[in-house]
Structures are given as C-alpha cells and as structure tokens.
Coordinates of C-alpha atoms and ligand atoms in Angstrom, one line a residue:
Chain B
X10 CA -42.9 23.7 10.4
X11 CA -43.5 21.8 6.9
X12 CA -40.0 21.1 6.2
X13 CA -39.6 18.0 4.3
X14 CA -36.4 16.1 4.8
X15 CA -34.8 13.8 2.0
X16 CA -32.5 11.3 3.1
X17 CA -30.6 9.3 0.3
X18 CA -29.4 5.9 1.6
X19 CA -26.8 3.3 0.1
X20 CA -27.1 -0.6 0.8
X21 CA -23.1 -1.7 1.2
X22 CA -21.0 -4.3 2.7
X23 CA -21.2 -4.3 6.3
X24 CA -18.4 -2.6 7.9
X25 CA -17.3 -5.5 10.0
X26 CA -16.7 -7.6 6.6
X27 CA -13.1 -7.7 5.5
X28 CA -13.8 -8.0 1.6
X29 CA -12.0 -10.2 -0.7
X30 CA -10.8 -9.5 -4.2
X31 CA -12.2 -12.1 -6.8
X32 CA -9.6 -14.5 -8.3
X33 CA -10.0 -12.8 -11.7
X34 CA -9.4 -9.5 -10.3
X35 CA -12.6 -8.4 -11.9
X36 CA -13.8 -7.0 -8.4
X37 CA -14.5 -7.8 -4.9
X38 CA -16.2 -10.9 -3.9
X39 CA -19.7 -9.8 -2.7
X40 CA -21.7 -13.4 -2.8
X41 CA -22.8 -14.2 0.4
X42 CA -21.3 -11.2 2.2
X43 CA -23.5 -9.5 5.2
X44 CA -25.0 -6.1 3.5
X45 CA -26.2 -3.1 5.6
X46 CA -27.1 0.4 5.5
X47 CA -23.8 2.5 4.9
X48 CA -22.8 3.7 8.8
X49 CA -22.8 7.5 7.6
X50 CA -26.4 7.1 6.3
X51 CA -27.6 5.5 9.4
X52 CA -26.2 8.8 11.2
X53 CA -28.3 10.8 8.2
X54 CA -31.7 9.0 9.0
X55 CA -31.0 9.7 12.8
X56 CA -30.4 13.3 12.2
X57 CA -33.6 13.6 10.0
X58 CA -35.7 11.8 12.4
X59 CA -34.1 13.7 15.5
X60 CA -35.3 17.0 13.3
X61 CA -38.6 15.5 13.0
X62 CA -38.9 14.8 16.7
X63 CA -37.9 18.3 17.9
X64 CA -40.7 19.6 15.7
X65 CA -38.3 21.0 13.0
X66 CA -39.0 18.8 10.4
X67 CA -42.5 17.8 9.2
X68 CA -41.6 14.5 6.9
X69 CA -38.8 12.3 6.2
X70 CA -38.2 10.2 3.3
X71 CA -35.7 8.1 2.8
X72 CA -34.5 7.4 -1.0
X73 CA -32.1 5.0 -2.5
X74 CA -31.1 3.8 -6.0
X75 CA -30.2 0.6 -6.8
X76 CA -31.6 -3.3 -7.0
X77 CA -34.6 -4.8 -5.6
X78 CA -32.8 -5.8 -2.5
X79 CA -32.3 -2.1 -1.6
X80 CA -35.8 -2.2 -0.4
X81 CA -34.5 -4.1 2.9
X82 CA -32.3 -0.8 3.5
X83 CA -35.4 1.4 2.9
X84 CA -37.4 -0.7 5.4
X85 CA -34.4 -0.3 7.9
X86 CA -34.6 3.7 7.5
X87 CA -38.3 3.7 8.3
X88 CA -37.9 1.3 11.3
X89 CA -35.6 4.2 12.6
X90 CA -38.3 6.7 11.9
X91 CA -38.3 7.8 8.3
X92 CA -42.0 8.1 7.2
X93 CA -41.9 6.8 3.9
X94 CA -39.3 5.6 1.2
X95 CA -38.6 5.5 -2.6
X96 CA -36.4 3.2 -4.5
X97 CA -35.1 4.3 -7.8
X98 CA -34.7 1.0 -9.1
X99 CA -31.9 -0.3 -11.7
X100 CA -29.2 -3.1 -12.2
X101 CA -27.1 -0.6 -13.9
X102 CA -23.7 -0.1 -11.9
X103 CA -24.4 3.1 -10.3
X104 CA -21.5 5.7 -9.8
X105 CA -21.8 8.9 -7.9
X106 CA -22.6 11.3 -10.7
X107 CA -25.3 9.0 -11.9
X108 CA -26.7 9.1 -8.3
X109 CA -26.7 12.7 -8.0
X110 CA -28.6 12.9 -11.1
X111 CA -31.4 10.5 -10.2
X112 CA -31.3 12.2 -6.5
X113 CA -31.9 15.4 -8.6
X114 CA -35.1 13.8 -10.4
X115 CA -36.5 12.8 -6.9
X116 CA -35.7 16.2 -5.7
X117 CA -37.7 17.8 -8.5
X118 CA -40.6 15.5 -7.7
X119 CA -40.7 15.8 -4.2
X120 CA -39.3 19.5 -3.4
X121 CA -37.6 18.5 -0.4
X122 CA -36.5 21.8 1.9
X123 CA -33.2 20.1 3.0
X124 CA -31.3 16.8 2.3
X125 CA -29.1 15.1 4.7
X126 CA -27.1 12.2 3.3
X127 CA -23.7 10.3 4.7
X128 CA -20.3 11.8 3.8
X129 CA -19.2 9.0 1.9
X130 CA -20.1 5.3 1.4
X131 CA -17.7 2.7 2.9
X132 CA -17.9 0.4 -0.1
X133 CA -16.5 2.6 -3.0
X134 CA -15.2 5.6 -0.6
X135 CA -16.0 8.3 -2.8
X136 CA -17.4 11.1 -0.8
X137 CA -18.8 12.8 -3.8
X138 CA -22.6 12.5 -4.1
X139 CA -23.9 15.0 -1.8
X140 CA -21.6 17.5 -3.2
X141 CA -22.9 16.9 -6.8
X142 CA -26.5 16.7 -5.9
X143 CA -25.8 20.3 -4.5
X144 CA -24.2 21.5 -7.4
X145 CA -26.5 20.0 -9.5
X146 CA -29.3 21.9 -7.6
X147 CA -27.7 25.0 -7.4
X148 CA -27.8 24.7 -4.0
X149 CA -25.2 25.3 -1.0
X150 CA -23.5 22.8 0.5
X151 CA -22.4 21.7 4.2
X152 CA -20.4 18.6 4.4
X153 CA -18.8 16.7 7.2
X154 CA -21.0 17.9 9.9
X155 CA -21.1 17.2 13.3
X156 CA -23.4 19.8 14.5
X157 CA -27.0 20.9 12.7
X158 CA -29.2 23.8 13.8
X159 CA -32.0 24.5 11.5
X160 CA -33.6 27.9 12.2
X161 CA -34.8 30.7 10.1
X162 CA -34.5 29.0 6.7
X163 CA -31.0 28.5 7.4
X164 CA -29.1 25.5 8.6
X165 CA -25.9 26.6 10.6
X166 CA -23.4 23.4 10.4
X167 CA -20.3 22.6 12.1
X168 CA -18.1 20.8 10.1
X169 CA -15.3 18.3 10.8
X170 CA -12.1 19.8 8.5
X171 CA -8.6 18.9 8.8
X172 CA -7.7 21.6 10.9
X173 CA -10.5 21.2 13.5
X174 CA -13.8 22.7 13.5
X175 CA -15.8 25.1 10.9
X176 CA -19.3 26.3 11.3
X177 CA -21.0 27.9 8.5
X178 CA -24.6 28.9 7.8
X179 CA -26.3 27.7 4.6
X180 CA -29.6 29.1 3.0
X181 CA -32.4 26.1 2.7
X182 CA -32.6 24.3 0.7
X183 CA -29.2 22.8 1.1
X184 CA -27.2 19.6 1.3
X185 CA -25.9 18.4 4.5
X186 CA -23.4 15.3 4.8
X187 CA -22.8 13.7 8.0
X188 CA -19.4 12.9 9.8
X189 CA -19.3 10.4 12.6
X190 CA -19.6 12.6 15.6
X191 CA -23.0 14.1 14.4
X192 CA -25.0 11.6 16.5
X193 CA -25.1 8.3 17.6
X194 CA -27.9 6.1 15.8
X195 CA -30.8 4.3 17.5
X196 CA -31.4 0.7 17.3
X197 CA -34.7 0.1 15.6
X198 CA -37.3 -1.6 17.9
X199 CA -39.1 -4.8 17.2
X200 CA -42.6 -2.6 17.1
X201 CA -40.8 -0.1 14.8
X202 CA -39.6 -2.9 12.7
X203 CA -43.1 -4.2 12.4
X204 CA -44.5 -0.8 12.0
X205 CA -42.1 -0.1 9.1
X206 CA -43.2 -3.1 6.9
X207 CA -46.4 -1.1 6.4
X208 CA -45.1 2.4 5.6
X209 CA -45.4 3.4 1.9
X210 CA -42.5 2.4 -0.2
X211 CA -42.7 3.4 -3.8
X212 CA -41.0 1.9 -6.6
X213 CA -39.8 4.0 -9.6
X214 CA -38.0 2.9 -12.5
X215 CA -34.5 4.7 -13.1
X216 CA -35.4 4.6 -17.0
X217 CA -38.6 6.5 -16.1
X218 CA -36.8 9.5 -15.0
X219 CA -34.9 10.3 -18.0
X220 CA -31.5 10.5 -16.9
X221 CA -28.3 9.5 -18.2
X222 CA -27.0 6.9 -15.4
X223 CA -24.1 5.1 -17.9
X224 CA -20.9 4.7 -16.0
X225 CA -18.3 7.1 -16.7
X226 CA -15.4 5.1 -15.2
X227 CA -14.5 1.4 -16.3
X228 CA -12.9 -0.4 -14.0
X229 CA -10.0 -2.4 -15.6
X230 CA -9.1 -4.7 -12.4
X231 CA -9.1 -4.8 -8.7
X232 CA -6.1 -5.9 -6.6
X233 CA -4.9 -6.8 -3.5
X234 CA -3.1 -4.1 -1.9
X235 CA 0.7 -5.2 -1.0
X236 CA 1.0 -7.1 2.0
X237 CA 3.0 -5.6 4.7
X238 CA 5.7 -8.6 5.7
X239 CA 5.0 -9.9 9.4
X240 CA 6.9 -8.3 11.9
X241 CA 8.4 -9.7 15.3
X242 CA 7.6 -9.0 18.6
X243 CA 10.1 -7.5 20.9
X244 CA 10.3 -8.7 24.7
X245 CA 11.0 -5.4 26.5
X246 CA 11.5 -1.6 25.9
X247 CA 15.1 -1.8 25.6
X248 CA 15.0 -4.2 22.6
X249 CA 12.2 -1.9 21.0
X250 CA 14.6 1.1 21.2
X251 CA 17.6 -1.0 20.0
X252 CA 15.4 -2.1 17.0
X253 CA 14.3 1.7 16.1
X254 CA 17.7 2.9 16.4
X255 CA 19.9 -0.2 14.6
X256 CA 17.7 -2.0 12.6
X257 CA 14.8 0.2 11.4
X258 CA 17.2 3.4 11.8
X259 CA 14.0 5.7 12.4
X260 CA 14.9 7.2 15.6
Chain Y
X23 CA -3.6 21.6 -23.6
X24 CA -2.5 22.0 -20.0
X25 CA -3.3 20.2 -16.2
X26 CA -4.7 22.3 -13.6
X27 CA -3.9 22.0 -10.1
X28 CA -6.0 23.7 -7.5
X29 CA -3.9 25.0 -4.7
X30 CA -4.7 24.5 -0.9
X31 CA -3.6 27.5 1.3
X32 CA -4.5 29.9 3.8
X33 CA -3.7 32.9 1.5
X34 CA -0.6 33.6 2.9
X35 CA 1.2 29.8 2.6
X36 CA 0.8 26.6 0.6
X37 CA -0.6 23.8 2.3
X38 CA 1.7 20.7 1.9
X39 CA -1.0 18.9 0.2
X40 CA -0.5 21.2 -2.8
X41 CA 3.0 20.0 -3.3
X42 CA 2.1 16.3 -3.4
X43 CA -1.0 17.0 -5.9
X44 CA 1.4 19.0 -8.2
X45 CA 3.6 15.6 -8.3
X46 CA 0.6 13.8 -9.4
X47 CA -0.3 16.3 -12.0
X48 CA 3.5 16.3 -13.2
X49 CA 3.0 12.4 -14.0
X50 CA 0.3 13.5 -16.4
X51 CA 1.9 15.7 -18.6
X52 CA 4.5 18.8 -18.5
X53 CA 2.2 22.1 -18.7
X54 CA 1.0 22.2 -15.1
X55 CA -0.9 25.4 -14.0
X56 CA -1.7 26.1 -10.5
X57 CA -4.9 28.3 -9.7
X58 CA -4.7 29.8 -6.0
X59 CA -8.2 31.3 -5.3
X60 CA -8.4 33.4 -2.0
X61 CA -8.4 36.9 -0.7
X62 CA -5.2 38.7 -0.3
X63 CA -3.5 35.6 -1.5
X64 CA -0.6 36.9 -3.2
X65 CA 1.9 35.4 -0.7
X66 CA 0.6 32.3 -1.4
X67 CA 0.4 32.7 -5.2
X68 CA 4.5 33.6 -4.9
X69 CA 5.0 30.4 -3.0
X70 CA 3.0 28.4 -5.8
X71 CA 5.3 30.4 -8.7
X72 CA 8.8 28.7 -6.9
X73 CA 7.5 25.3 -7.0
X74 CA 9.4 23.2 -9.5
X75 CA 7.6 22.3 -12.3
X76 CA 4.8 24.7 -12.4
X77 CA 4.4 26.5 -15.9
X78 CA 1.8 29.4 -14.8
X79 CA 0.3 30.4 -11.6
X80 CA -3.4 31.7 -11.8
X81 CA -4.6 33.8 -9.1
X82 CA -8.1 34.6 -8.3
X83 CA -8.0 37.3 -5.5
X84 CA -11.8 38.4 -4.4
X85 CA -13.6 38.7 -0.9
X86 CA -16.1 36.0 -2.2
X87 CA -13.1 33.5 -2.0
X88 CA -11.7 34.5 1.2
X89 CA -13.0 31.4 3.2
X90 CA -12.8 28.7 0.5
X91 CA -16.3 28.0 0.3
X92 CA -17.1 25.2 -2.3
X93 CA -20.1 26.7 -4.0
X94 CA -18.2 29.8 -5.2
X95 CA -14.7 28.0 -5.6
X96 CA -16.4 25.5 -7.8
X97 CA -18.1 28.2 -10.0
X98 CA -14.7 29.4 -10.4
X99 CA -12.9 26.6 -11.6
X100 CA -15.9 25.9 -14.0
X101 CA -15.6 29.3 -15.4
X102 CA -12.0 28.4 -16.2
X103 CA -12.1 24.5 -17.2
X104 CA -12.0 25.0 -20.8
X105 CA -8.6 23.8 -22.4
X106 CA -7.5 21.6 -19.3
X107 CA -7.2 18.0 -19.6
X108 CA -7.2 17.4 -16.1
X109 CA -8.3 19.1 -13.0
X110 CA -6.5 18.2 -9.6
X111 CA -7.0 18.8 -5.8
X112 CA -5.8 17.3 -2.8
X113 CA -8.0 14.8 -1.1
X114 CA -8.2 16.7 2.0
X115 CA -11.3 17.8 3.6
X116 CA -10.8 21.3 1.4
X117 CA -10.6 19.1 -2.0
X118 CA -13.4 16.9 -1.2
X119 CA -15.3 19.4 -0.3
X120 CA -15.7 21.5 -3.6
X121 CA -14.1 19.0 -6.1
X122 CA -17.2 16.8 -6.7
X123 CA -19.4 20.1 -7.5
X124 CA -16.7 21.0 -10.4
X125 CA -17.1 17.5 -11.6
X126 CA -20.9 17.7 -11.4
X127 CA -21.2 20.9 -13.2
X128 CA -18.6 19.8 -16.0
X129 CA -20.9 16.7 -16.4
X130 CA -18.0 14.1 -15.6
X131 CA -17.1 11.5 -13.2
X132 CA -14.7 12.3 -10.4
X133 CA -12.2 10.2 -9.5
X134 CA -11.4 10.2 -5.9
X135 CA -8.3 9.9 -3.9
X136 CA -5.9 8.2 -6.7
X137 CA -2.7 6.7 -5.3
X138 CA -1.1 6.0 -8.5
X139 CA -1.1 7.4 -12.0
X140 CA -1.1 4.3 -14.9
X141 CA -1.8 6.8 -17.8
X142 CA -3.4 10.0 -18.7
X143 CA -6.9 8.5 -18.6
X144 CA -6.3 5.4 -15.9
X145 CA -5.8 5.6 -12.1
X146 CA -5.4 3.5 -9.1
X147 CA -7.6 4.2 -6.4
X148 CA -8.2 2.7 -2.8
X149 CA -11.9 1.2 -2.4
X150 CA -13.3 -1.0 0.6
X151 CA -11.0 1.0 2.9
X152 CA -7.9 0.1 1.2
X153 CA -8.6 -3.5 1.3
X154 CA -8.8 -3.4 -2.4
X155 CA -7.0 -1.3 -5.3
X156 CA -9.0 -0.3 -8.3
X157 CA -7.9 0.2 -11.7
X158 CA -10.2 2.7 -13.5
X159 CA -10.1 4.1 -16.8
X160 CA -12.1 7.7 -17.5
X161 CA -13.9 8.2 -20.7
X162 CA -14.7 11.7 -19.9
X163 CA -13.2 14.6 -22.0
X164 CA -11.7 16.3 -18.7
X165 CA -10.7 14.4 -15.9
X166 CA -11.4 15.4 -12.3
X167 CA -9.2 13.9 -9.6
X168 CA -8.5 14.2 -6.2
X169 CA -4.9 12.9 -4.9
X170 CA -4.2 10.6 -2.0
X171 CA -1.3 13.0 -0.7
X172 CA 0.7 10.4 1.1
X173 CA 1.1 8.4 -2.3
X174 CA 3.2 11.2 -3.8
X175 CA 6.3 12.6 -3.0
X176 CA 6.0 16.7 -2.0
X177 CA 7.2 18.7 -4.9
X178 CA 10.3 21.1 -4.2
X179 CA 10.8 24.5 -4.6
X180 CA 13.0 25.6 -7.9
X181 CA 10.8 27.1 -10.1
X182 CA 9.9 30.7 -11.3
X183 CA 6.7 30.5 -13.0
X184 CA 4.8 33.8 -14.1
X185 CA 1.8 34.8 -12.1
X186 CA -1.5 36.0 -14.1
X187 CA -4.8 37.1 -12.9
X188 CA -8.1 35.6 -13.3
X189 CA -11.5 37.3 -12.7
X190 CA -13.7 35.6 -9.9
X191 CA -17.5 35.0 -10.9
X192 CA -20.2 36.6 -8.8
X193 CA -20.4 35.6 -5.3
X194 CA -23.1 33.2 -5.0
X195 CA -23.8 34.5 -1.6
X196 CA -25.3 31.1 0.1
X197 CA -23.0 30.4 2.4
X198 CA -21.4 32.3 5.5
X199 CA -18.9 31.8 8.0
X200 CA -20.0 31.6 11.6
X201 CA -16.8 30.3 13.3
X202 CA -13.9 28.3 13.2
X203 CA -12.1 26.3 16.2
X204 CA -8.8 25.2 14.6
X205 CA -6.4 23.3 16.7
X206 CA -3.3 25.3 17.3
X207 CA 0.2 23.2 18.0
X208 CA 3.5 23.4 17.9
X209 CA 3.8 20.0 16.9
X210 CA 4.3 18.9 13.1
X211 CA 1.2 18.5 11.1
X212 CA -0.3 15.1 11.2
X213 CA -0.4 14.7 7.3
X214 CA 3.2 15.9 7.2
X215 CA 4.7 14.4 10.2
X216 CA 7.9 12.1 10.1
X217 CA 6.5 10.5 13.1
X218 CA 3.4 10.0 14.5
X219 CA 2.3 9.0 18.3
X220 CA -1.4 7.4 17.8
X221 CA -3.6 6.6 20.9
X222 CA -6.8 4.5 21.0
X223 CA -9.5 4.0 23.5
X224 CA -6.7 1.8 25.6
X225 CA -5.9 5.2 27.0
X226 CA -9.0 5.5 29.2
X227 CA -9.6 9.3 29.2
X228 CA -8.1 12.6 27.6
X229 CA -5.8 13.2 30.8
X230 CA -4.2 10.0 30.3
X231 CA -3.8 10.5 26.6
X232 CA -2.0 13.9 27.4
X233 CA 0.0 12.5 30.2
X234 CA 1.3 9.2 28.8
X235 CA 1.7 10.4 24.8
X236 CA 2.6 14.0 25.0
X237 CA 6.1 13.3 26.5
X238 CA 6.7 10.5 24.1
X239 CA 5.6 13.0 21.4
X240 CA 8.0 15.4 22.4
X241 CA 11.2 13.2 22.6
X242 CA 10.3 12.0 18.9
X243 CA 9.4 15.8 17.4
X244 CA 6.2 13.7 16.9
X245 CA 2.7 14.5 15.5
X246 CA -0.2 12.9 18.1
X247 CA -2.6 10.9 16.4
X248 CA -5.9 8.7 17.4
X249 CA -8.2 6.0 16.7
X250 CA -11.9 6.8 16.2
X251 CA -12.8 5.4 19.7
X252 CA -10.6 8.1 21.3
X253 CA -11.9 10.5 19.1
X254 CA -15.7 9.8 19.8
X255 CA -14.8 9.4 23.5
X256 CA -13.4 12.9 23.6
X257 CA -9.9 12.2 24.4
X258 CA -8.9 14.5 21.7
X259 CA -10.4 16.8 18.8
X260 CA -11.6 15.4 15.7
X261 CA -8.9 16.4 13.6
X262 CA -6.6 13.6 15.3
X263 CA -8.4 10.7 13.5
X264 CA -6.2 8.6 11.6
X265 CA -8.2 6.1 9.2
X266 CA -10.8 5.2 6.4
X267 CA -12.6 8.0 7.2
X268 CA -10.2 10.7 8.9
X269 CA -6.7 11.3 7.8
X270 CA -4.3 9.3 6.0
X271 CA -0.9 9.2 6.9
X272 CA 2.3 7.8 5.9
X273 CA 5.2 8.8 8.2
X274 CA 8.6 7.0 8.8
X275 CA 7.5 5.6 12.1
X276 CA 4.0 5.3 13.4
X277 CA 3.5 4.1 17.1
X278 CA -0.1 2.8 17.9
X279 CA -0.8 2.9 21.5
X280 CA -3.8 0.8 23.1
X281 CA -5.5 0.7 19.4
X282 CA -6.6 -2.7 18.6
X283 CA -6.0 -2.5 14.7
X284 CA -9.5 -2.3 13.4
X285 CA -9.5 -2.0 9.2
X286 CA -11.0 1.3 9.4
X287 CA -7.7 2.6 11.5
X288 CA -5.4 0.4 9.0
X289 CA -7.0 2.0 6.2
X290 CA -5.2 5.4 7.2
X291 CA -2.0 4.1 8.6
X292 CA -0.5 0.9 6.9
X293 CA 1.8 2.4 4.3
X294 CA 3.7 4.0 6.9
X295 CA 7.3 2.8 6.7
X296 CA 7.6 1.4 10.4
X297 CA 4.8 0.6 12.6
X298 CA 5.2 -0.1 16.2
X299 CA 2.3 -1.3 18.3
X300 CA 1.9 -1.7 22.0
X301 CA -1.3 -3.5 23.1
X302 CA -1.7 -5.6 26.4
X303 CA -4.0 -8.0 24.0
X304 CA -1.6 -10.2 22.5
X305 CA -4.1 -11.4 19.6
X306 CA -4.9 -7.7 18.7
X307 CA -4.9 -7.6 14.7
X308 CA -2.6 -4.4 15.0
X309 CA 0.2 -6.9 15.7
X310 CA -0.6 -8.2 12.1
X311 CA 0.6 -4.9 10.5
X312 CA 3.3 -4.1 12.8
X313 CA 6.9 -4.4 12.4
X314 CA 7.6 -4.3 16.1
X315 CA 4.9 -5.3 18.3
X316 CA 5.5 -5.0 22.3
X317 CA 2.5 -6.8 24.3
X318 CA 2.2 -4.7 27.4
X319 CA 0.6 -2.4 29.6
X320 CA 1.0 0.9 27.9
X321 CA 0.7 2.5 31.3
X322 CA 4.1 1.2 32.4
X323 CA 5.7 0.4 28.6
X324 CA 5.3 4.1 27.1
X325 CA 7.2 6.2 30.1
X326 CA 9.6 3.7 29.9
X327 CA 10.1 4.2 26.1
X328 CA 10.1 7.7 26.7
X329 CA 12.7 7.4 29.5
X330 CA 14.9 5.3 27.3
X331 CA 15.0 8.2 24.3
Ligands
LIG18 C1 -18.2 3.7 9.2 C2 -17.3 3.8 10.1 C3 -15.8 4.4 10.1 C4 -14.9 4.4 10.9 N1 -13.7 5.1 10.6 C5 -12.7 4.8 11.4 C6 -11.4 5.8 11.2 O1 -11.4 6.5 10.3 N2 -10.4 5.3 12.2 C7 -10.5 4.8 13.0 O2 -9.5 4.6 14.0 N3 -11.5 4.1 13.1 C8 -12.6 4.2 12.3 N4 -13.6 3.5 12.8 C9 -13.8 2.4 13.9 C10 -13.1 1.3 13.8 O3 -14.0 0.1 13.7 C11 -12.8 1.1 15.4 O4 -14.0 1.0 16.5 C12 -12.1 2.0 16.0 O5 -10.8 2.0 15.3 C13 -11.4 1.4 17.4 O6 -10.4 2.1 18.4 P1 -9.6 1.8 19.2 O7 -8.6 0.8 18.6 O8 -8.8 2.9 19.8 O9 -10.4 1.0 20.4 P2 -10.7 -0.7 20.6 O10 -11.2 -1.5 19.4 O11 -11.4 -0.6 21.8 O12 -9.2 -1.2 21.0 C14 -8.4 -0.6 22.1 C15 -7.3 -1.5 22.3 O13 -6.6 -1.0 23.7 C16 -6.1 -2.1 24.3 N5 -5.4 -1.6 25.6 C17 -6.8 -1.1 26.3 N6 -6.2 -1.1 27.7 C18 -4.8 -1.2 27.5 C19 -3.7 -0.9 28.3 N7 -3.5 -0.7 29.6 N8 -2.4 -1.1 27.8 C20 -2.2 -1.7 26.4 N9 -3.2 -1.9 25.6 C21 -4.4 -1.5 26.2 C22 -7.0 -3.1 24.3 O14 -6.4 -4.4 24.2 C23 -7.7 -3.0 22.6 O15 -6.5 -4.0 21.6 C24 -14.8 3.5 11.8 C25 -15.7 2.8 12.4 C26 -17.1 2.9 11.1 C27 -18.0 2.0 11.3

C-alpha cells in the first residue's frame, strides 16, 4: 500500500504539571515548566506507526507548527516510529484556525491519504484543529476514535460519543482524531531515540506558506478559578449521613 | 441581527444540552432562533418551539441529516449563516464534532466551551483542565461558540415560536453509519443528574463497581460516573468518564469513591455543589476539593452508607 499518513502534533505543558496563573494575569507561567508531546498526539503517532507496521501505511510524517523548540517533540515522534518530520516554524501565537490553515498548506505539498491527530490539546483544550483541517480540505472526519480499521479506501472508525460508541465509515482521504482508548502509546527505546536523531526533519518558515495566521481571539486576562473552601473529615458513615441531610441538605 | 442555536436532539426529543445553550444565547441578545436539523424531526422542532425565549425555529428535515454527521450538518449551517451574529452549539460530543467545521468554513475562530458571557464579543473559557480561566475577545464578524452546559441553567418551556422549514444542501455522501452501541440505562443522564456516584480504580474490577456502587446509586436516584482509570480498565463504558477529556458535570452531590483526584478528573467535577470523597488514602488529592471526606476502605464504608440511607 502507498498510504501516507500525516500526524500533526503539539508541544504542550506536560500533563503532570499543575500550571499557575501569572501574577499580572496575562497568562499562565510557562517558565521552566516541563514540556511534552500532547498525550492525544502520542496516541495519534502510535496509531499511525501501527498502521505502518501492519503494512497498511507506507510512510508516517509528523508535523508541528510553532517555535524552534518544537523540534524536540518531532524527534520524540520519530523515536516512536515516524519516518520523517516537518516543522512549520513561527513565533506567532497560533490558534486552531491558523494551525488548520498551515496544515492545509502542508497537505497540499505532501498529499497524505490520511491525517491522524489528537482530539484536543491539553493546554488550550480547544478540540478544533482536526475538524477545521477536514473542513478546509473538503474531507470527511472521524473524531474521538477508539478503533480504526483501514480497508478499501475507507476508514471504519469507532467513535467515543456521549451516549456510548458510534461506528462510521468515511472515504479517504480523511481526518481521524484520537481518543484515550485507541491504543497505549509505546515508550521510545534508546536505540530508537538515537535513530530518530538521524531521520529527516524539514523546517519550513510559516510565512513561506502564504496563509493568514494572525490570532482572531485576543486574551484579555487569565485568572485562577474560584477556590473551593476546604471541607471537613467525617469520622464515620453516620456522621456523613447526618452532614448530608442536615448541613448540606442534599439528600 | 439574530443569534442561532443549533439544537442537539434525537429527532423525537431535545437533549437537555439544548436548553443550557439557549440560556447562554439569551445572554447575548434577545432574538434567538433554533435550528433543528435531522430527519423526521418535527417532534424535536415542536419541543424547541415551546422553549421560553425562542423567536423562531428553523427545521431542516432531510435523510442526509438523519445521523447528525458533521460534514452535511456543517454545510447546512454555513449555507444559512448570513444574518447571524452568533452561532452556538453545546460543548458535547455532538457540538464539538461539527461546529469547528462551521467556523473553519466561515473563516472565523471557534470559541470553545465558554463558561460565561462577558459581552457580545467577550467570553470566559477554562483552559489547562480548568486550572485557569481565560477571558477572550473575538474580532470575527460572526462568533462561533460551544457552550459548557453545566455553566448555564436549563431554559424552561413557556414559549410559542413559529416553525419555518429550510432546505438542506446536497448530501456530501462521504460518511456512512456502520452501527451504534449506546448505553441504555434507567438512571438519569450523567450530564443532567442531581446526584452522581462515581467510581475509580479503587473498585478493582467491573463486578465490584456494579456490586458496590449500583445499590448506592439506586438509593439516591443517582447517575453513575467513573474516572479514566476505571474506564480504561474496562470496569464501565467510555461514556461514564468524568473529566477534562470526558464529561463535565456539576450535580448537587458528587460522591467520589476510590478516585485519587487527578487534575484531569477534578476538571470534570469540581463545580459540583457538594463533593463527598471516600478513599483509604488520607493524603489523596480528592480530599482537597471534598466538602466531606471519609477515610476508609470503600468495600466496608459504601455498603454501610447504602444501608444507612
Ligand atoms: C490526556 C489525559 C487525559 C485525561 N483525562 C481524564 C479524564 O477526563 N478523567 C479522569 O478521571 N482522568 C483523566 N486522566 C487520567 C488521570 O490523570 C488519572 O490517571 C485518573 O483520573 C486516575 O483515576 P483513579 O483516580 O480512578 O485512579 P488512581 O489514581 O489509581 O486512584 C485510585 C484511588 O483509589 C483509592 N483506593 C484504592 N483501593 C481503595 C479501597 N479499597 N478503598 C478506598 N479507596 C481505595 C486509592 O487510595 C487511590 O486514591 C487523563 C490523563 C491524561 C494524560
């Protein structure tokens, strides 16, 4: 098969970090914070690499948009098994629509048969980019995937929806976005980390792609959410029931 | 100029999320129209027409809209977008699926999962699993918005809007339904429940989950929820997951049992009115957000609690 899979990934604050709002309320404090690949994107890389290992796909290309440091994240994707990588480099604050437009330009160059991305980035929690890319490409989409089968120029995808599971078939090319149960991403082995250093990583200047990436949303302030006031410990079930009945009045 | 709310429904009935989305829309302006897109969806349209505050219901009834697939639905919304200042849908898997396509095709940003309206251009939305709240202002001509349902009250009945039909664009024919496995339950819907009994990895397995939690949920008339760990381990189906990347809930009472309280879990339940935590680890982070914490073995404590109610 000659299927080429493009996997857009994002460098984000590691999921174990509890971020703090800056004192001037201009944003969250990212100085000296551990950065990692967005967990849903690891699932996307894993799925693409498995499709290649199964002989369904021929090539896996990881792509990200952002600052120079994002090269690290692309190396991590190649250590998991992506064949090569593309950084669309820019210092501009990128919002999902801008990323979708940049990815569209990359799709025009690369002509992938399938895009697999994470359903949401755990920093802005937007859950938009895959759907936006699919729309701009005029492609179908299968979001929140927990199972993917590629056959006969179609993707059959089981989706995690609010009511349970829904399985759909979409024609290729298409965009698939990953949910948590799709797979368990592998850890990169040391030899694969070494190999990844030699894999090709192309850098494209975002400006060279000729798309409008100016932010559409201006952040006016970022604030701490209201704190819950500390509760109490109850000694036993009887006390708990009493509190719920007579103090909280919720049962 | 008016505001468009896209209804979530199953052709026969409206989902509760439509009511919360309507409340958010009414904070933006007084002329709110509701689009009901589906197939044989007149009953859902009638239900939308009696919601208080709705000025008009538009119905697009076509076989191509029967399954609510994103591609056809987005094409429909884009075809009728002219004249609206705001287009809103609930931040459920339904709204999250199709609305970004609408925004991209209109060349505007989507403002995801707003939790408050500041003014017609400015909104508050949680970021970083709700550890920060961003106030964002949109400069786009039309604002495309998904709404965090727990942040807005459910609109009530009491209106009598007119119903008008709109044509559906041609079927794009790129997506077909293979099947659905929807959870059937006598219990209240997780997103709208007043009481939620939620279980985590501490339950050990699916049988324990059912044996220990179901009787408690029965007594309380509660919905059942779960942590990601409990879903990943197969104790319960995916639609039970509460959290940053699952469902966001805000019941009157949330009882977290054998759940440690990871930030991703807290993101989905910390706006509950009263939180109870039952955990054998006195240092579990869940106790930092619990109004009432009980340190103990859930296999002893939960049956006692069920018996005491
Ligand atoms: C990208 C991403 C997204 C995520 N999204 C979500 C999400 O939406 N929702 C979510 O919940 N998580 C999510 N997580 C996972 C989250 O980080 C935690 O791993 C998860 O919430 C832990 O679940 P748990 O509390 O059930 O398990 P654990 O953390 O293992 O906690 C189990 C608890 O049970 C207690 N326990 C054990 N036995 C007993 C007993 N007999 N009696 C009493 N207590 C007992 C233990 O003391 C412990 O506190 C996400 C993670 C990532 C990386």
